[in-house]
Coordinates of C-alpha atoms in Angstrom, one line a residue:
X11 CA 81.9 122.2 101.5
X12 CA 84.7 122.6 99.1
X13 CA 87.4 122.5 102.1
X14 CA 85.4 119.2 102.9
X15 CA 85.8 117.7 99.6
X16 CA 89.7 118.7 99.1
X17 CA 90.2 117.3 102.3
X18 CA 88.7 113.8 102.2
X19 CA 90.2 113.7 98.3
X20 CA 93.5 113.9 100.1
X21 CA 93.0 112.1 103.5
X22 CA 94.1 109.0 101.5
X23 CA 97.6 110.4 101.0
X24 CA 97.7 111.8 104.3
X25 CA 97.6 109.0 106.2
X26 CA 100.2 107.2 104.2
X27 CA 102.3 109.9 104.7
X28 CA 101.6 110.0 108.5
X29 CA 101.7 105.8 108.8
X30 CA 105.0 106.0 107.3
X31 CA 106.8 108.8 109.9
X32 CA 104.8 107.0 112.5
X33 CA 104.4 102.9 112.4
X34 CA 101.2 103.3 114.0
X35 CA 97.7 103.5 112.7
X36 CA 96.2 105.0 115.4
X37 CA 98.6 107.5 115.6
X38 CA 98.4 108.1 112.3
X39 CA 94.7 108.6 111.9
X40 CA 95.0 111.2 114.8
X41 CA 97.7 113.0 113.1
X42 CA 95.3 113.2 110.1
X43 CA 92.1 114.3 112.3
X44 CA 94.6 117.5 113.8
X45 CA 95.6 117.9 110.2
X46 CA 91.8 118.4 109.6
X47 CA 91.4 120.6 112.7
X48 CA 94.4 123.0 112.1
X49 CA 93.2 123.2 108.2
X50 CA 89.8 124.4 108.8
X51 CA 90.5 126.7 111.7
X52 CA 93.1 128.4 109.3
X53 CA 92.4 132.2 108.3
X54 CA 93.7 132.3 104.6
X55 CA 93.6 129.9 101.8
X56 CA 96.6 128.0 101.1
X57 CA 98.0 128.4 97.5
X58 CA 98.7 124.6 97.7
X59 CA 96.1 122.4 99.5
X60 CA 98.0 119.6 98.9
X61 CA 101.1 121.4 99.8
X62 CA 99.8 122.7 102.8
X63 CA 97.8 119.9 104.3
X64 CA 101.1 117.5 103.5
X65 CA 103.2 120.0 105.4
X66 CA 100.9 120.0 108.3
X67 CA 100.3 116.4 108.6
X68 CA 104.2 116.1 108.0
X69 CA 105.1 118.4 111.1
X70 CA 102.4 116.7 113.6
X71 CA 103.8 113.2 112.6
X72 CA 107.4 114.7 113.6
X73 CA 106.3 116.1 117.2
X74 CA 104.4 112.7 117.4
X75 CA 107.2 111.0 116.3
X76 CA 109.5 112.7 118.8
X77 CA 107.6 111.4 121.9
X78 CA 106.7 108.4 120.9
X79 CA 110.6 107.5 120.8
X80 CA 111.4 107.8 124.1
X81 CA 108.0 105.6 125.5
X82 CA 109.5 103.1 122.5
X83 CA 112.6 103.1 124.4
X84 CA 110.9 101.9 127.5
X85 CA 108.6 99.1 125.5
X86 CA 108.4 95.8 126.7
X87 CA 110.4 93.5 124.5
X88 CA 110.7 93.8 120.5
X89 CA 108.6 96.7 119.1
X90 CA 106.9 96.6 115.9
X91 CA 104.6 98.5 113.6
X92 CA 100.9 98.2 113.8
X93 CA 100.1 96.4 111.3
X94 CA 98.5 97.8 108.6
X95 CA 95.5 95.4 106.3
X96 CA 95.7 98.1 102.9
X97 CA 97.2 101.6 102.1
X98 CA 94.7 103.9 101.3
X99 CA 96.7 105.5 98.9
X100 CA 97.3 104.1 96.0
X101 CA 100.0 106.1 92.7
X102 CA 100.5 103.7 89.8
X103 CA 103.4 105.7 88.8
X104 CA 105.1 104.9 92.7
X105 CA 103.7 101.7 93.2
X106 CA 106.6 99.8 93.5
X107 CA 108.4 102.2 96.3
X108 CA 104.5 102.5 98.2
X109 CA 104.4 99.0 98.1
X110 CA 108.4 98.9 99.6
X111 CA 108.1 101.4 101.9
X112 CA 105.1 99.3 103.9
X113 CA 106.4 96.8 104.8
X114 CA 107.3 95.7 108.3
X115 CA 111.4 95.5 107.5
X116 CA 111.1 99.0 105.6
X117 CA 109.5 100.1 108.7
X118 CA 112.1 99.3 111.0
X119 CA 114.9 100.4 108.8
X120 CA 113.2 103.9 109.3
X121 CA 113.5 103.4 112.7
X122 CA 117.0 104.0 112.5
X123 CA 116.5 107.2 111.5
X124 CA 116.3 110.5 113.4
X125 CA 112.4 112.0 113.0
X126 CA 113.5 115.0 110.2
X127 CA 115.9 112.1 108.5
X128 CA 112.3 109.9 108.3
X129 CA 110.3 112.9 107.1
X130 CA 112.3 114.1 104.5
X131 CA 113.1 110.3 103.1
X132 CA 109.5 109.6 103.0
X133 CA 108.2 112.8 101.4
X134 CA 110.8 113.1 98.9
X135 CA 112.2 109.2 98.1
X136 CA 108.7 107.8 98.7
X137 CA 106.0 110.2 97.6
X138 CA 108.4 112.1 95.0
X139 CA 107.9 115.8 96.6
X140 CA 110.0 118.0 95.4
X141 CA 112.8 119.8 97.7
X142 CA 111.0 122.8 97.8
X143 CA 108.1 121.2 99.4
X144 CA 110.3 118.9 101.7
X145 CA 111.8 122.1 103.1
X146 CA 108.6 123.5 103.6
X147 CA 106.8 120.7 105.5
X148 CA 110.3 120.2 107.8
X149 CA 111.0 123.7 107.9
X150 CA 114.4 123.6 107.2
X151 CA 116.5 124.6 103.9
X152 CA 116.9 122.5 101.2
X153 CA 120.2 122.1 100.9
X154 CA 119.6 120.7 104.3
X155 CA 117.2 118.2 102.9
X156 CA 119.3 117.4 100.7
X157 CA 121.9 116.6 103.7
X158 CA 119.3 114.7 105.5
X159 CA 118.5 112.6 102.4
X160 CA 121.7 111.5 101.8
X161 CA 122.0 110.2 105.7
X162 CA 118.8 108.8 105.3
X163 CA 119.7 106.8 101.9
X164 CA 122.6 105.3 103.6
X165 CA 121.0 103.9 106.6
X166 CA 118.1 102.3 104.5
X167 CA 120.5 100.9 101.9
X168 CA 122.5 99.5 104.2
X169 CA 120.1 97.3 106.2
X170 CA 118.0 96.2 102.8
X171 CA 118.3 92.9 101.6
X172 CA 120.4 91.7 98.5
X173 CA 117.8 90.3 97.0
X174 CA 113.9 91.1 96.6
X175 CA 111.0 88.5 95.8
X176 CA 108.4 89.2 93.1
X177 CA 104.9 89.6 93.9
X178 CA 103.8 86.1 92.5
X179 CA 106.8 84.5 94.1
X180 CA 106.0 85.7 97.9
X181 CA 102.0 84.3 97.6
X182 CA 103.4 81.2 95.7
X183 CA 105.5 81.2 99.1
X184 CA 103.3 82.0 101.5
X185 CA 100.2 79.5 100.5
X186 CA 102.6 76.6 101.0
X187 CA 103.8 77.7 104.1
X188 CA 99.9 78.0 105.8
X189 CA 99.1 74.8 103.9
X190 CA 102.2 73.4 105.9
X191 CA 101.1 75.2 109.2
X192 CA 97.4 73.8 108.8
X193 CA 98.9 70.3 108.1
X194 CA 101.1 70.4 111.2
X195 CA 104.1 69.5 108.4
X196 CA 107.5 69.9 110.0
X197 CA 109.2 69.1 107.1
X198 CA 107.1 71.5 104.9
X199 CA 107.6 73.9 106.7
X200 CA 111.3 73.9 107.1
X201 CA 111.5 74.2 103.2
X202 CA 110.5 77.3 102.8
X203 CA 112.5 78.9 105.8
X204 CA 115.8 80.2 104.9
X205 CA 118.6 78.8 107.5
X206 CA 118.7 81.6 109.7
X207 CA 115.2 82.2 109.7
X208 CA 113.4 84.5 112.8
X209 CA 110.5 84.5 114.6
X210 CA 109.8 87.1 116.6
X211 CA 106.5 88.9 118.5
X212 CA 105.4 91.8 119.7
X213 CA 103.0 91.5 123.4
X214 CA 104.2 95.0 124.7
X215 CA 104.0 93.1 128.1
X216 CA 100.5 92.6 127.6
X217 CA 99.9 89.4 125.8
X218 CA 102.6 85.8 126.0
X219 CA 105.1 86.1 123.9
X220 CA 108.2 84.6 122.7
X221 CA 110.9 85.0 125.7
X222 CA 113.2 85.5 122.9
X223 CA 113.5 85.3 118.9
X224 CA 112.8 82.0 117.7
X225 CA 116.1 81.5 115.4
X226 CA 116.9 78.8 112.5
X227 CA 114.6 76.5 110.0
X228 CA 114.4 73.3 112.6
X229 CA 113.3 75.4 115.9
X230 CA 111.1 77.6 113.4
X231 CA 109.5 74.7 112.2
X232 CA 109.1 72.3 115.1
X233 CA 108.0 75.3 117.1
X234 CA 105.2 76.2 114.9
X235 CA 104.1 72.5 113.8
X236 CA 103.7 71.8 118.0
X237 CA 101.5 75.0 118.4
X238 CA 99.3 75.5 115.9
X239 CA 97.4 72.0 116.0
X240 CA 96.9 73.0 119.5
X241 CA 95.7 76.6 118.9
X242 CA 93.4 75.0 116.0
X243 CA 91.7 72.5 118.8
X244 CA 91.4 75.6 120.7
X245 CA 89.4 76.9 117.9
X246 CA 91.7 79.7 116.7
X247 CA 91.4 80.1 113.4
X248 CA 93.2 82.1 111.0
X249 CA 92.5 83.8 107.5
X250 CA 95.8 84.4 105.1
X251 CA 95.5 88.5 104.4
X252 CA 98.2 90.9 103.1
X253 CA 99.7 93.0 106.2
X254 CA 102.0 96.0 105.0
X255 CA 101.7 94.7 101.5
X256 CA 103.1 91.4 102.4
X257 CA 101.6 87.9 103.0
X258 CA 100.3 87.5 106.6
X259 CA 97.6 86.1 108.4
X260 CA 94.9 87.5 111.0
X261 CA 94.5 85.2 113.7
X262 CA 91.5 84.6 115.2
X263 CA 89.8 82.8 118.8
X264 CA 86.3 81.3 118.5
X265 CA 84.5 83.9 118.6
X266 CA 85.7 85.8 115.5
X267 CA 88.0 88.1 117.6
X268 CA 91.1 89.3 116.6
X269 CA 94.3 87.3 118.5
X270 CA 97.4 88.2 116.4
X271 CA 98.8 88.8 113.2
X272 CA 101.6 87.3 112.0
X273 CA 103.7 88.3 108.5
X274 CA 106.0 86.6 106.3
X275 CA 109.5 88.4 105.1
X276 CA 110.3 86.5 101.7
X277 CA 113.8 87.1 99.9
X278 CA 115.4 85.0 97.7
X279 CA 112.8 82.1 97.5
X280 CA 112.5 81.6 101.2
X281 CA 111.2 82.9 104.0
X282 CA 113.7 85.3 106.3
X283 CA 111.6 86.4 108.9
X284 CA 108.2 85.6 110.9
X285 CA 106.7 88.7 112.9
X286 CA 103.9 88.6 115.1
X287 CA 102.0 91.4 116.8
X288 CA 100.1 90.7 120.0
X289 CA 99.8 93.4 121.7
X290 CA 96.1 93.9 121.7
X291 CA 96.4 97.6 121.8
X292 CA 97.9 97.5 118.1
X293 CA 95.1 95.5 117.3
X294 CA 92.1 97.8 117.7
X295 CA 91.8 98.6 113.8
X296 CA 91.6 95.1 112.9
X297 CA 88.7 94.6 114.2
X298 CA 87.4 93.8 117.9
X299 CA 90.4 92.2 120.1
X300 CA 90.5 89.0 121.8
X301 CA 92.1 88.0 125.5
X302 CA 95.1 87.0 124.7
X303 CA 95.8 85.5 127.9
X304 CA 92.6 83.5 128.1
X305 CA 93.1 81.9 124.7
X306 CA 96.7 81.1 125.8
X307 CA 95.6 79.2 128.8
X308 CA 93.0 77.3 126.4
X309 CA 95.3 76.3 124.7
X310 CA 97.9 75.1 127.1
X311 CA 94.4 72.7 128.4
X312 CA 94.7 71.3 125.2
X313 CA 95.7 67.3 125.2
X314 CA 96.4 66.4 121.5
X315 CA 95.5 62.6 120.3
X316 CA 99.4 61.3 120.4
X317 CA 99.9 62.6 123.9

């Protein structure tokens, strides 16, 4: 029982660890089941639980990791995390780089990097493990995590943004832009999109999607103000909900199921970037999934009152 309780007391931090290496819940929560498996089926008693099942979940997440790239590489247009509704773990004295390190652009800045360069940047810049424990769970020296670390720094600096929105700002943000998209408000909406705004979504080939990304405030906003009033006579619905620790929505179609997510990227007072996942098979932990593709012929039936 007391392997039990260790365990579950550190499944939390687990799974953060393996979301981050990995961009994918459900990859993730397997990593963290074989974590489980390979702990319990061990013959001695780790000095370190923490130490050990971190390691563990660390090296699965790499071999993971390491095949998932190349079907990534074959992925039908733009590729994005699942997204993920709250982190389980939660360290008031990291709070600010757990929180950064969620997010969808964080994300795909650690895309850049190569599997042990991911590893090593989330264990030691995210979660604060010290080198000795980074070169334990990647099995390689430290002065070679250090290496790796400094590689890794340098990729994610250079693709963050200049500037970073505070907490109250990006809801203040956000809750306009939905009240726009409800009202069907062009204008509205193009006042809170920065000028080189993006909208983008992930269908994997297996949901409609955006032929290509959606670019600047005018096509953003005309876009979005011609389709939502037809999704909402469609009865699509949608509920605003933090995705990666930013503002979002959850999407819904009539019957409650789950038809997209979409989430905002707010710097410097506006709104940079509009991601949407479709792909219903990076929808499953939402909650039960919609057709995608029946909802998107409902609403192409749809005849609105001006036409």
């Amino acid at each position: 029982m007391r392997e039990v309780e260790e365990f579950e007391e550190l499944r939390p931090l687990l799974f953060s660890i393996a979301y981050r290496i990995l961009g994918s819940v459900s990859e993730a929560e397997d990593a963290v089941q074989e974590t489980w498996l390979r702990y319990a089926g061990s013959a001695t008693t780790p000095t370190s639980t923490k130490a050990f099942l971190s390691a563990a979940v660390t090296r699965i997440s790499i071999d993971v990791l390491r095949s998932a790239r190349v079907r990534r590489e074959q992925y039908v247009g733009p590729w994005f995390p699942e997204p993920l509704l709250s982190d389980p773990y939660q360290d008031p004295a990291r709070s600010a780089e757990l929180a950064d390190s969620v997010s969808m652009a964080a994300l795909l800045l650690l895309e850049r990097l190569s599997p042990l360069e991911r590893a090593v940047f989330v264990l030691r810049e995210v979660f604060g493990f010290g080198f000795d424990d980074v070169a334990a769970a990647v099995e390689r020296s430290e002065a070679a995590c250090r290496q790796l670390l400094v590689r890794a720094r340098r990729h994610m600096e250079a693709g963050r943004p200049r500037f970073e929105a505070a907490r109250e700002e990006r809801e203040e943000l956000a809750s306009r832009f939905f009240a726009a998209l409800r009202e069907g408000d062009v204008a509205g909406l193009q006042d809170l999109l920065a000028a080189d705004v993006s909208m983008v979504g992930d269908g994997g080939g297996k949901a409609p999607q955006l032929a290509r990304a959606v670019i600047g405030a005018s096509n953003v906003a005309r876009l979005l103000a011609a389709v939502f009033p037809r999704m909402a006579r469609a009865d699509v619905t949608f509920e605003p909900h933090d995705l990666n620790g930013q503002p979002g929505a959850i999407f819904r179609d009539r019957d409650g199921k789950v038809l997209h997510t979409l989430a905002l990227d707010v710097l410097d007072g506006r709104i940079q970037a509009i991601r949407s996942v479709i792909n219903p098979d990076k929808l499953g932990h939402v909650g039960p999934v919609a057709d995608p593709w029946e909802v998107h012929r409902e609403v192409r039936r749809v005849r609105l009152p001006a036409e």
